PDB file of C-alpha atoms (C1' of nucleotides) in Angstrom:
ATOM      1  CA  MET A   1      18.301  34.458 -26.173  1.00  0.00           C
ATOM      2  CA  ASP A   2      21.340  36.237 -27.418  1.00  0.00           C
ATOM      3  CA  LEU A   3      24.323  34.188 -28.518  1.00  0.00           C
ATOM      4  CA  THR A   4      26.509  37.142 -29.411  1.00  0.00           C
ATOM      5  CA  PRO A   5      28.967  38.430 -26.825  1.00  0.00           C
ATOM      6  CA  ASN A   6      28.129  41.723 -25.191  1.00  0.00           C
ATOM      7  CA  VAL A   7      30.291  44.325 -26.901  1.00  0.00           C
ATOM      8  CA  TYR A   8      28.913  46.943 -24.547  1.00  0.00           C
ATOM      9  CA  ASP A   9      30.854  45.344 -21.747  1.00  0.00           C
ATOM     10  CA  PRO A  10      34.273  47.004 -21.511  1.00  0.00           C
ATOM     11  CA  ALA A  11      35.787  43.651 -20.586  1.00  0.00           C
ATOM     12  CA  CYS A  12      34.497  41.992 -23.748  1.00  0.00           C
ATOM     13  CA  PRO A  13      37.469  40.952 -25.895  1.00  0.00           C
ATOM     14  CA  THR A  14      35.535  41.765 -29.038  1.00  0.00           C
ATOM     15  CA  ARG A  15      35.616  45.385 -27.997  1.00  0.00           C
ATOM     16  CA  LEU A  16      39.403  45.273 -28.094  1.00  0.00           C
ATOM     17  CA  VAL A  17      39.202  44.406 -31.761  1.00  0.00           C
ATOM     18  CA  LEU A  18      36.532  47.019 -32.279  1.00  0.00           C
ATOM     19  CA  ASP A  19      38.684  49.676 -30.666  1.00  0.00           C
ATOM     20  CA  ARG A  20      41.525  48.772 -32.993  1.00  0.00           C
ATOM     21  CA  ILE A  21      39.235  49.128 -35.959  1.00  0.00           C
ATOM     22  CA  ALA A  22      37.935  52.433 -34.699  1.00  0.00           C
ATOM     23  CA  ASP A  23      41.215  54.039 -35.623  1.00  0.00           C
ATOM     24  CA  LYS A  24      41.781  56.732 -38.180  1.00  0.00           C
ATOM     25  CA  TRP A  25      45.004  55.385 -39.655  1.00  0.00           C
ATOM     26  CA  THR A  26      44.105  51.705 -39.423  1.00  0.00           C
ATOM     27  CA  THR A  27      41.100  52.120 -41.670  1.00  0.00           C
ATOM     28  CA  LEU A  28      42.950  54.254 -44.187  1.00  0.00           C
ATOM     29  CA  LEU A  29      45.978  51.986 -44.381  1.00  0.00           C
ATOM     30  CA  LEU A  30      44.012  48.777 -44.593  1.00  0.00           C
ATOM     31  CA  THR A  31      41.808  49.968 -47.432  1.00  0.00           C
ATOM     32  CA  LEU A  32      44.856  51.290 -49.227  1.00  0.00           C
ATOM     33  CA  LEU A  33      46.774  48.032 -48.888  1.00  0.00           C
ATOM     34  CA  ALA A  34      43.686  46.172 -50.079  1.00  0.00           C
ATOM     35  CA  LYS A  35      44.435  47.658 -53.487  1.00  0.00           C
ATOM     36  CA  GLY A  36      47.923  46.200 -53.573  1.00  0.00           C
ATOM     37  CA  PRO A  37      51.263  45.924 -51.758  1.00  0.00           C
ATOM     38  CA  ARG A  38      53.136  49.101 -50.930  1.00  0.00           C
ATOM     39  CA  ARG A  39      56.504  50.161 -49.641  1.00  0.00           C
ATOM     40  CA  PHE A  40      56.917  52.093 -46.419  1.00  0.00           C
ATOM     41  CA  ASN A  41      57.674  55.509 -47.819  1.00  0.00           C
ATOM     42  CA  GLU A  42      55.154  54.942 -50.543  1.00  0.00           C
ATOM     43  CA  LEU A  43      52.448  54.625 -47.907  1.00  0.00           C
ATOM     44  CA  ARG A  44      53.830  57.670 -46.194  1.00  0.00           C
ATOM     45  CA  ARG A  45      53.387  59.722 -49.344  1.00  0.00           C
ATOM     46  CA  LEU A  46      49.981  58.287 -50.201  1.00  0.00           C
ATOM     47  CA  VAL A  47      48.343  58.772 -46.829  1.00  0.00           C
ATOM     48  CA  GLY A  48      48.275  62.498 -46.369  1.00  0.00           C
ATOM     49  CA  GLY A  49      48.980  63.792 -42.901  1.00  0.00           C
ATOM     50  CA  ILE A  50      50.369  60.643 -41.333  1.00  0.00           C
ATOM     51  CA  SER A  51      53.589  60.927 -39.392  1.00  0.00           C
ATOM     52  CA  GLN A  52      56.490  58.514 -39.633  1.00  0.00           C
ATOM     53  CA  LYS A  53      55.808  57.373 -36.105  1.00  0.00           C
ATOM     54  CA  MET A  54      52.121  56.664 -36.553  1.00  0.00           C
ATOM     55  CA  LEU A  55      52.735  54.855 -39.833  1.00  0.00           C
ATOM     56  CA  SER A  56      55.317  52.571 -38.279  1.00  0.00           C
ATOM     57  CA  GLN A  57      53.195  52.066 -35.190  1.00  0.00           C
ATOM     58  CA  THR A  58      49.967  51.350 -37.052  1.00  0.00           C
ATOM     59  CA  LEU A  59      51.636  48.957 -39.471  1.00  0.00           C
ATOM     60  CA  LYS A  60      53.170  47.060 -36.594  1.00  0.00           C
ATOM     61  CA  GLY A  61      49.757  46.762 -34.997  1.00  0.00           C
ATOM     62  CA  LEU A  62      48.223  45.516 -38.216  1.00  0.00           C
ATOM     63  CA  GLU A  63      51.006  42.980 -38.614  1.00  0.00           C
ATOM     64  CA  ARG A  64      50.539  41.821 -35.040  1.00  0.00           C
ATOM     65  CA  ASP A  65      46.853  41.261 -35.643  1.00  0.00           C
ATOM     66  CA  GLY A  66      47.615  39.190 -38.732  1.00  0.00           C
ATOM     67  CA  LEU A  67      45.939  41.684 -41.044  1.00  0.00           C
ATOM     68  CA  VAL A  68      49.054  42.790 -42.884  1.00  0.00           C
ATOM     69  CA  GLU A  69      52.257  41.025 -43.849  1.00  0.00           C
ATOM     70  CA  ARG A  70      55.686  42.605 -43.755  1.00  0.00           C
ATOM     71  CA  GLU A  71      58.390  41.443 -46.135  1.00  0.00           C
ATOM     72  CA  VAL A  72      61.987  42.601 -46.099  1.00  0.00           C
ATOM     73  CA  LEU A  73      63.883  42.473 -49.383  1.00  0.00           C
ATOM     74  CA  PRO A  74      67.669  42.286 -49.029  1.00  0.00           C
ATOM     75  CA  THR A  75      68.456  45.069 -51.433  1.00  0.00           C
ATOM     76  CA  THR A  76      70.800  47.918 -50.652  1.00  0.00           C
ATOM     77  CA  PRO A  77      69.476  49.880 -49.053  1.00  0.00           C
ATOM     78  CA  VAL A  78      66.887  47.534 -47.649  1.00  0.00           C
ATOM     79  CA  SER A  79      63.351  47.774 -48.966  1.00  0.00           C
ATOM     80  CA  VAL A  80      60.243  46.633 -47.148  1.00  0.00           C
ATOM     81  CA  THR A  81      56.865  45.859 -48.655  1.00  0.00           C
ATOM     82  CA  TYR A  82      53.597  45.603 -46.836  1.00  0.00           C
ATOM     83  CA  SER A  83      50.786  43.504 -48.210  1.00  0.00           C
ATOM     84  CA  ILE A  84      47.340  42.648 -46.921  1.00  0.00           C
ATOM     85  CA  THR A  85      46.575  39.116 -45.734  1.00  0.00           C
ATOM     86  CA  PRO A  86      43.448  37.132 -46.612  1.00  0.00           C
ATOM     87  CA  LEU A  87      42.132  37.897 -43.136  1.00  0.00           C
ATOM     88  CA  GLY A  88      42.914  41.573 -43.561  1.00  0.00           C
ATOM     89  CA  LEU A  89      41.137  41.597 -46.875  1.00  0.00           C
ATOM     90  CA  THR A  90      37.895  40.431 -45.315  1.00  0.00           C
ATOM     91  CA  LEU A  91      38.091  43.308 -42.857  1.00  0.00           C
ATOM     92  CA  ALA A  92      39.044  45.781 -45.546  1.00  0.00           C
ATOM     93  CA  THR A  93      35.894  44.843 -47.404  1.00  0.00           C
ATOM     94  CA  GLU A  94      33.789  45.767 -44.377  1.00  0.00           C
ATOM     95  CA  ILE A  95      35.624  49.054 -43.965  1.00  0.00           C
ATOM     96  CA  GLU A  96      35.136  49.855 -47.637  1.00  0.00           C
ATOM     97  CA  GLY A  97      31.456  49.759 -46.834  1.00  0.00           C
ATOM     98  CA  LEU A  98      31.940  52.566 -44.353  1.00  0.00           C
ATOM     99  CA  THR A  99      33.941  54.624 -46.811  1.00  0.00           C
ATOM    100  CA  THR A 100      31.293  54.161 -49.435  1.00  0.00           C
ATOM    101  CA  TRP A 101      28.636  55.159 -46.934  1.00  0.00           C
ATOM    102  CA  ALA A 102      30.561  58.312 -46.063  1.00  0.00           C
ATOM    103  CA  GLN A 103      30.912  59.263 -49.701  1.00  0.00           C
ATOM    104  CA  ARG A 104      27.264  58.599 -50.426  1.00  0.00           C
ATOM    105  CA  HIS A 105      25.848  60.414 -47.421  1.00  0.00           C
ATOM    106  CA  ILE A 106      28.317  63.191 -46.801  1.00  0.00           C
ATOM    107  CA  GLY A 107      25.894  65.666 -48.357  1.00  0.00           C
ATOM    108  CA  ALA A 108      23.103  64.678 -45.995  1.00  0.00           C
ATOM    109  CA  VAL A 109      25.425  64.849 -43.005  1.00  0.00           C
ATOM    110  CA  LEU A 110      26.745  68.298 -43.887  1.00  0.00           C
ATOM    111  CA  ALA A 111      23.194  69.519 -44.463  1.00  0.00           C
ATOM    112  CA  ALA A 112      22.106  68.194 -41.078  1.00  0.00           C
ATOM    113  CA  GLN A 113      25.032  69.949 -39.454  1.00  0.00           C
ATOM    114  CA  SER A 114      24.064  73.246 -41.056  1.00  0.00           C
ATOM    115  CA  ARG A 115      20.499  72.900 -39.819  1.00  0.00           C
ATOM    116  CA  PHE A 116      21.683  72.005 -36.354  1.00  0.00           C
ATOM    117  CA  ASP A 117      24.141  74.864 -36.131  1.00  0.00           C
ATOM    118  CA  ALA A 118      21.607  77.364 -37.423  1.00  0.00           C
ATOM    119  CA  ARG A 119      19.791  77.349 -34.093  1.00  0.00           C
TER     120      ARG A 119
ATOM    121  CA  MET B   1      39.558  56.570 -64.004  1.00  0.00           C
ATOM    122  CA  ASP B   2      38.554  57.075 -60.435  1.00  0.00           C
ATOM    123  CA  LEU B   3      35.377  58.987 -59.693  1.00  0.00           C
ATOM    124  CA  THR B   4      35.566  58.606 -55.936  1.00  0.00           C
ATOM    125  CA  PRO B   5      37.054  61.396 -53.844  1.00  0.00           C
ATOM    126  CA  ASN B   6      40.476  60.778 -52.401  1.00  0.00           C
ATOM    127  CA  VAL B   7      39.943  59.894 -48.754  1.00  0.00           C
ATOM    128  CA  TYR B   8      43.685  59.743 -48.285  1.00  0.00           C
ATOM    129  CA  ASP B   9      43.816  63.505 -48.662  1.00  0.00           C
ATOM    130  CA  PRO B  10      43.498  65.080 -45.218  1.00  0.00           C
ATOM    131  CA  ALA B  11      41.499  67.923 -46.761  1.00  0.00           C
ATOM    132  CA  CYS B  12      38.886  65.543 -48.176  1.00  0.00           C
ATOM    133  CA  PRO B  13      35.544  66.194 -46.461  1.00  0.00           C
ATOM    134  CA  THR B  14      34.714  62.512 -46.583  1.00  0.00           C
ATOM    135  CA  ARG B  15      37.546  61.936 -44.170  1.00  0.00           C
ATOM    136  CA  LEU B  16      35.819  64.164 -41.651  1.00  0.00           C
ATOM    137  CA  VAL B  17      32.868  61.793 -41.699  1.00  0.00           C
ATOM    138  CA  LEU B  18      35.208  58.832 -41.561  1.00  0.00           C
ATOM    139  CA  ASP B  19      36.962  60.252 -38.525  1.00  0.00           C
ATOM    140  CA  ARG B  20      33.637  60.659 -36.780  1.00  0.00           C
ATOM    141  CA  ILE B  21      32.767  57.061 -37.529  1.00  0.00           C
ATOM    142  CA  ALA B  22      36.145  55.883 -36.330  1.00  0.00           C
ATOM    143  CA  ASP B  23      35.108  56.610 -32.769  1.00  0.00           C
ATOM    144  CA  LYS B  24      34.765  54.108 -29.968  1.00  0.00           C
ATOM    145  CA  TRP B  25      31.568  55.491 -28.433  1.00  0.00           C
ATOM    146  CA  THR B  26      29.935  56.513 -31.690  1.00  0.00           C
ATOM    147  CA  THR B  27      29.942  52.955 -33.009  1.00  0.00           C
ATOM    148  CA  LEU B  28      28.719  51.475 -29.751  1.00  0.00           C
ATOM    149  CA  LEU B  29      25.935  54.012 -29.249  1.00  0.00           C
ATOM    150  CA  LEU B  30      24.722  53.899 -32.815  1.00  0.00           C
ATOM    151  CA  THR B  31      24.436  50.121 -32.924  1.00  0.00           C
ATOM    152  CA  LEU B  32      22.724  50.157 -29.565  1.00  0.00           C
ATOM    153  CA  LEU B  33      20.189  52.776 -30.624  1.00  0.00           C
ATOM    154  CA  ALA B  34      19.588  50.797 -33.799  1.00  0.00           C
ATOM    155  CA  LYS B  35      17.835  48.250 -31.591  1.00  0.00           C
ATOM    156  CA  GLY B  36      15.421  50.818 -30.222  1.00  0.00           C
ATOM    157  CA  PRO B  37      15.064  54.196 -28.501  1.00  0.00           C
ATOM    158  CA  ARG B  38      16.730  54.705 -25.144  1.00  0.00           C
ATOM    159  CA  ARG B  39      16.805  57.231 -22.346  1.00  0.00           C
ATOM    160  CA  PHE B  40      19.961  59.035 -21.319  1.00  0.00           C
ATOM    161  CA  ASN B  41      20.746  57.196 -18.114  1.00  0.00           C
ATOM    162  CA  GLU B  42      19.623  53.989 -19.706  1.00  0.00           C
ATOM    163  CA  LEU B  43      22.371  54.366 -22.281  1.00  0.00           C
ATOM    164  CA  ARG B  44      24.778  55.255 -19.519  1.00  0.00           C
ATOM    165  CA  ARG B  45      24.053  51.982 -17.768  1.00  0.00           C
ATOM    166  CA  LEU B  46      24.050  49.895 -20.927  1.00  0.00           C
ATOM    167  CA  VAL B  47      27.331  51.124 -22.360  1.00  0.00           C
ATOM    168  CA  GLY B  48      29.914  50.002 -19.865  1.00  0.00           C
ATOM    169  CA  GLY B  49      32.714  52.401 -19.147  1.00  0.00           C
ATOM    170  CA  ILE B  50      31.312  55.535 -20.736  1.00  0.00           C
ATOM    171  CA  SER B  51      31.380  58.709 -18.691  1.00  0.00           C
ATOM    172  CA  GLN B  52      28.515  61.170 -18.402  1.00  0.00           C
ATOM    173  CA  LYS B  53      30.517  63.698 -20.329  1.00  0.00           C
ATOM    174  CA  MET B  54      31.405  61.454 -23.239  1.00  0.00           C
ATOM    175  CA  LEU B  55      27.862  60.181 -23.489  1.00  0.00           C
ATOM    176  CA  SER B  56      26.432  63.673 -23.654  1.00  0.00           C
ATOM    177  CA  GLN B  57      29.119  64.809 -26.046  1.00  0.00           C
ATOM    178  CA  THR B  58      28.840  61.838 -28.375  1.00  0.00           C
ATOM    179  CA  LEU B  59      25.044  62.005 -28.470  1.00  0.00           C
ATOM    180  CA  LYS B  60      25.206  65.679 -29.335  1.00  0.00           C
ATOM    181  CA  GLY B  61      27.577  64.900 -32.174  1.00  0.00           C
ATOM    182  CA  LEU B  62      25.310  62.165 -33.481  1.00  0.00           C
ATOM    183  CA  GLU B  63      22.328  64.499 -33.306  1.00  0.00           C
ATOM    184  CA  ARG B  64      24.263  67.192 -35.119  1.00  0.00           C
ATOM    185  CA  ASP B  65      25.086  64.787 -37.920  1.00  0.00           C
ATOM    186  CA  GLY B  66      21.425  63.832 -38.262  1.00  0.00           C
ATOM    187  CA  LEU B  67      22.066  60.254 -37.199  1.00  0.00           C
ATOM    188  CA  VAL B  68      20.157  60.375 -33.943  1.00  0.00           C
ATOM    189  CA  GLU B  69      17.072  62.267 -32.826  1.00  0.00           C
ATOM    190  CA  ARG B  70      16.593  63.770 -29.383  1.00  0.00           C
ATOM    191  CA  GLU B  71      13.141  64.112 -27.931  1.00  0.00           C
ATOM    192  CA  VAL B  72      12.260  65.824 -24.663  1.00  0.00           C
ATOM    193  CA  LEU B  73       9.138  64.648 -22.883  1.00  0.00           C
ATOM    194  CA  PRO B  74       7.576  67.205 -20.521  1.00  0.00           C
ATOM    195  CA  THR B  75       7.302  64.895 -17.547  1.00  0.00           C
ATOM    196  CA  THR B  76       8.499  65.785 -14.067  1.00  0.00           C
ATOM    197  CA  PRO B  77      11.324  65.380 -13.893  1.00  0.00           C
ATOM    198  CA  VAL B  78      11.990  65.744 -17.567  1.00  0.00           C
ATOM    199  CA  SER B  79      12.809  62.627 -19.545  1.00  0.00           C
ATOM    200  CA  VAL B  80      14.722  62.533 -22.806  1.00  0.00           C
ATOM    201  CA  THR B  81      14.711  59.750 -25.335  1.00  0.00           C
ATOM    202  CA  TYR B  82      17.212  59.206 -28.100  1.00  0.00           C
ATOM    203  CA  SER B  83      16.241  57.349 -31.226  1.00  0.00           C
ATOM    204  CA  ILE B  84      18.066  56.547 -34.430  1.00  0.00           C
ATOM    205  CA  THR B  85      17.082  58.272 -37.669  1.00  0.00           C
ATOM    206  CA  PRO B  86      16.639  56.545 -41.046  1.00  0.00           C
ATOM    207  CA  LEU B  87      20.017  57.950 -42.069  1.00  0.00           C
ATOM    208  CA  GLY B  88      21.572  56.711 -38.859  1.00  0.00           C
ATOM    209  CA  LEU B  89      20.103  53.292 -39.421  1.00  0.00           C
ATOM    210  CA  THR B  90      21.853  52.917 -42.757  1.00  0.00           C
ATOM    211  CA  LEU B  91      25.149  53.690 -41.059  1.00  0.00           C
ATOM    212  CA  ALA B  92      24.408  51.395 -38.129  1.00  0.00           C
ATOM    213  CA  THR B  93      23.934  48.565 -40.594  1.00  0.00           C
ATOM    214  CA  GLU B  94      27.423  49.093 -41.950  1.00  0.00           C
ATOM    215  CA  ILE B  95      28.885  49.248 -38.467  1.00  0.00           C
ATOM    216  CA  GLU B  96      27.083  46.054 -37.509  1.00  0.00           C
ATOM    217  CA  GLY B  97      29.130  44.451 -40.242  1.00  0.00           C
ATOM    218  CA  LEU B  98      32.280  45.443 -38.405  1.00  0.00           C
ATOM    219  CA  THR B  99      31.003  44.125 -35.105  1.00  0.00           C
ATOM    220  CA  THR B 100      30.067  40.850 -36.738  1.00  0.00           C
ATOM    221  CA  TRP B 101      33.497  40.661 -38.319  1.00  0.00           C
ATOM    222  CA  ALA B 102      35.136  41.236 -34.949  1.00  0.00           C
ATOM    223  CA  GLN B 103      33.080  38.498 -33.325  1.00  0.00           C
ATOM    224  CA  ARG B 104      33.760  36.065 -36.144  1.00  0.00           C
ATOM    225  CA  HIS B 105      37.478  36.656 -36.397  1.00  0.00           C
ATOM    226  CA  ILE B 106      38.513  37.519 -32.867  1.00  0.00           C
ATOM    227  CA  GLY B 107      39.941  34.031 -32.476  1.00  0.00           C
ATOM    228  CA  ALA B 108      42.159  34.416 -35.517  1.00  0.00           C
ATOM    229  CA  VAL B 109      43.300  37.846 -34.386  1.00  0.00           C
ATOM    230  CA  LEU B 110      44.192  36.714 -30.881  1.00  0.00           C
ATOM    231  CA  ALA B 111      46.037  33.719 -32.324  1.00  0.00           C
ATOM    232  CA  ALA B 112      48.018  35.966 -34.634  1.00  0.00           C
ATOM    233  CA  GLN B 113      48.908  38.186 -31.719  1.00  0.00           C
ATOM    234  CA  SER B 114      50.195  35.227 -29.748  1.00  0.00           C
ATOM    235  CA  ARG B 115      52.358  34.098 -32.642  1.00  0.00           C
ATOM    236  CA  PHE B 116      53.678  37.618 -33.142  1.00  0.00           C
ATOM    237  CA  ASP B 117      54.465  38.155 -29.481  1.00  0.00           C
ATOM    238  CA  ALA B 118      56.159  34.766 -29.201  1.00  0.00           C
ATOM    239  CA  ARG B 119      59.199  36.066 -31.079  1.00  0.00           C
TER     240      ARG B 119
ATOM    241  C1'  DC C   1      65.541  53.491 -47.387  1.00  0.00           C
ATOM    242  C1'  DC C   2      63.316  52.039 -43.126  1.00  0.00           C
ATOM    243  C1'  DG C   3      62.709  52.563 -39.215  1.00  0.00           C
ATOM    244  C1'  DT C   4      63.555  53.526 -33.582  1.00  0.00           C
ATOM    245  C1'  DA C   5      64.375  56.837 -29.739  1.00  0.00           C
ATOM    246  C1'  DT C   6      63.509  60.909 -27.387  1.00  0.00           C
ATOM    247  C1'  DC C   7      61.294  64.980 -26.053  1.00  0.00           C
ATOM    248  C1'  DC C   8      57.388  67.689 -25.518  1.00  0.00           C
ATOM    249  C1'  DC C   9      52.879  69.607 -26.015  1.00  0.00           C
ATOM    250  C1'  DC C  10      48.191  70.085 -26.271  1.00  0.00           C
ATOM    251  C1'  DG C  11      43.794  67.923 -26.727  1.00  0.00           C
ATOM    252  C1'  DT C  12      40.753  64.884 -24.618  1.00  0.00           C
ATOM    253  C1'  DA C  13      38.731  62.172 -21.367  1.00  0.00           C
ATOM    254  C1'  DG C  14      37.951  61.464 -16.386  1.00  0.00           C
ATOM    255  C1'  DA C  15      36.448  63.252 -11.891  1.00  0.00           C
ATOM    256  C1'  DT C  16      33.815  66.267  -9.407  1.00  0.00           C
ATOM    257  C1'  DA C  17      30.505  69.588  -8.405  1.00  0.00           C
ATOM    258  C1'  DC C  18      26.639  72.056  -9.539  1.00  0.00           C
ATOM    259  C1'  DT C  19      21.832  73.492 -12.100  1.00  0.00           C
ATOM    260  C1'  DG C  20      16.997  73.136 -14.410  1.00  0.00           C
TER     261       DG C  20
ATOM    262  C1'  DC D   1      16.467  62.759 -14.452  1.00  0.00           C
ATOM    263  C1'  DA D   2      19.419  64.989 -17.719  1.00  0.00           C
ATOM    264  C1'  DG D   3      22.588  67.368 -18.380  1.00  0.00           C
ATOM    265  C1'  DT D   4      26.536  71.609 -18.049  1.00  0.00           C
ATOM    266  C1'  DA D   5      30.813  73.656 -16.015  1.00  0.00           C
ATOM    267  C1'  DT D   6      35.365  73.584 -14.496  1.00  0.00           C
ATOM    268  C1'  DC D   7      39.603  71.570 -13.429  1.00  0.00           C
ATOM    269  C1'  DT D   8      43.211  68.457 -13.895  1.00  0.00           C
ATOM    270  C1'  DA D   9      46.409  64.855 -15.777  1.00  0.00           C
ATOM    271  C1'  DC D  10      47.806  61.801 -18.825  1.00  0.00           C
ATOM    272  C1'  DG D  11      49.118  59.998 -22.806  1.00  0.00           C
ATOM    273  C1'  DG D  12      48.610  59.920 -27.861  1.00  0.00           C
ATOM    274  C1'  DG D  13      50.718  61.930 -31.457  1.00  0.00           C
ATOM    275  C1'  DG D  14      53.922  65.463 -33.832  1.00  0.00           C
ATOM    276  C1'  DA D  15      58.682  67.078 -34.507  1.00  0.00           C
ATOM    277  C1'  DT D  16      63.239  66.044 -34.482  1.00  0.00           C
ATOM    278  C1'  DA D  17      67.343  63.514 -34.440  1.00  0.00           C
ATOM    279  C1'  DC D  18      69.722  59.478 -34.904  1.00  0.00           C
ATOM    280  C1'  DG D  19      70.871  54.264 -36.209  1.00  0.00           C
ATOM    281  C1'  DG D  20      70.902  49.883 -39.217  1.00  0.00           C
TER     282       DG D  20
END
DNA sequence: CCGTATCCCCGTAGATACTG
DNA sequence: CAGTATCTACGGGGATACGG
């Protein structure tokens, strides 16, 4: 008997979370914020290729999910810092595993691709 | 000093692998195949919501990356089985971690969303 | 500095039909 | 059964401009 919900069912709520995780910018931002709090434009500079819109959008999503916390400091002009939550940190740890895997096995993957393409 | 490549650089090859991983169907198919070999239409039935096209396309990508193996059996009509490779299995293990996380923390995430939306 | 609003485009997934 | 081919649309994401 299987106690786990069926993630292969499109209606399964767990798949909603999974779909959120399966996002380019989400993974990059979360692992970056796991290293420490950052300001908005700081993130923009650090994550190469992200647009203003996607940064804002992704951060809002992360905040909504309780993975990231947004703090506004009343300076002039205003400054905003984003920091990871305890919950977010547990997810970031899992994602780090994927990043590590990618770094460790990228050679094997590229080699497989070459073999595949060569025919 | 940091020996790891900078995944935040869009030119970093590791990010290519990461982008492939950050795919809805890839994660679902890989974890499913980790449980055992499956036929094409079997996968189609098991993974709710996937189209013929995306299934074919995703499987081809997984095969190209050396994560999944495709075997054609000369029956009539022809039958094709897909099985995970040792390399693929190591990745599937990491992804399982994400699925487990999602199942464990979905309650917290949904609660956070409610709180966020309530203002 | 930190966003939101708007426009627009092009890739990507869905639907459908057809082959070995 | 296991795909490929073609067509279409739809919406995610980039560029740009503007507001708090």
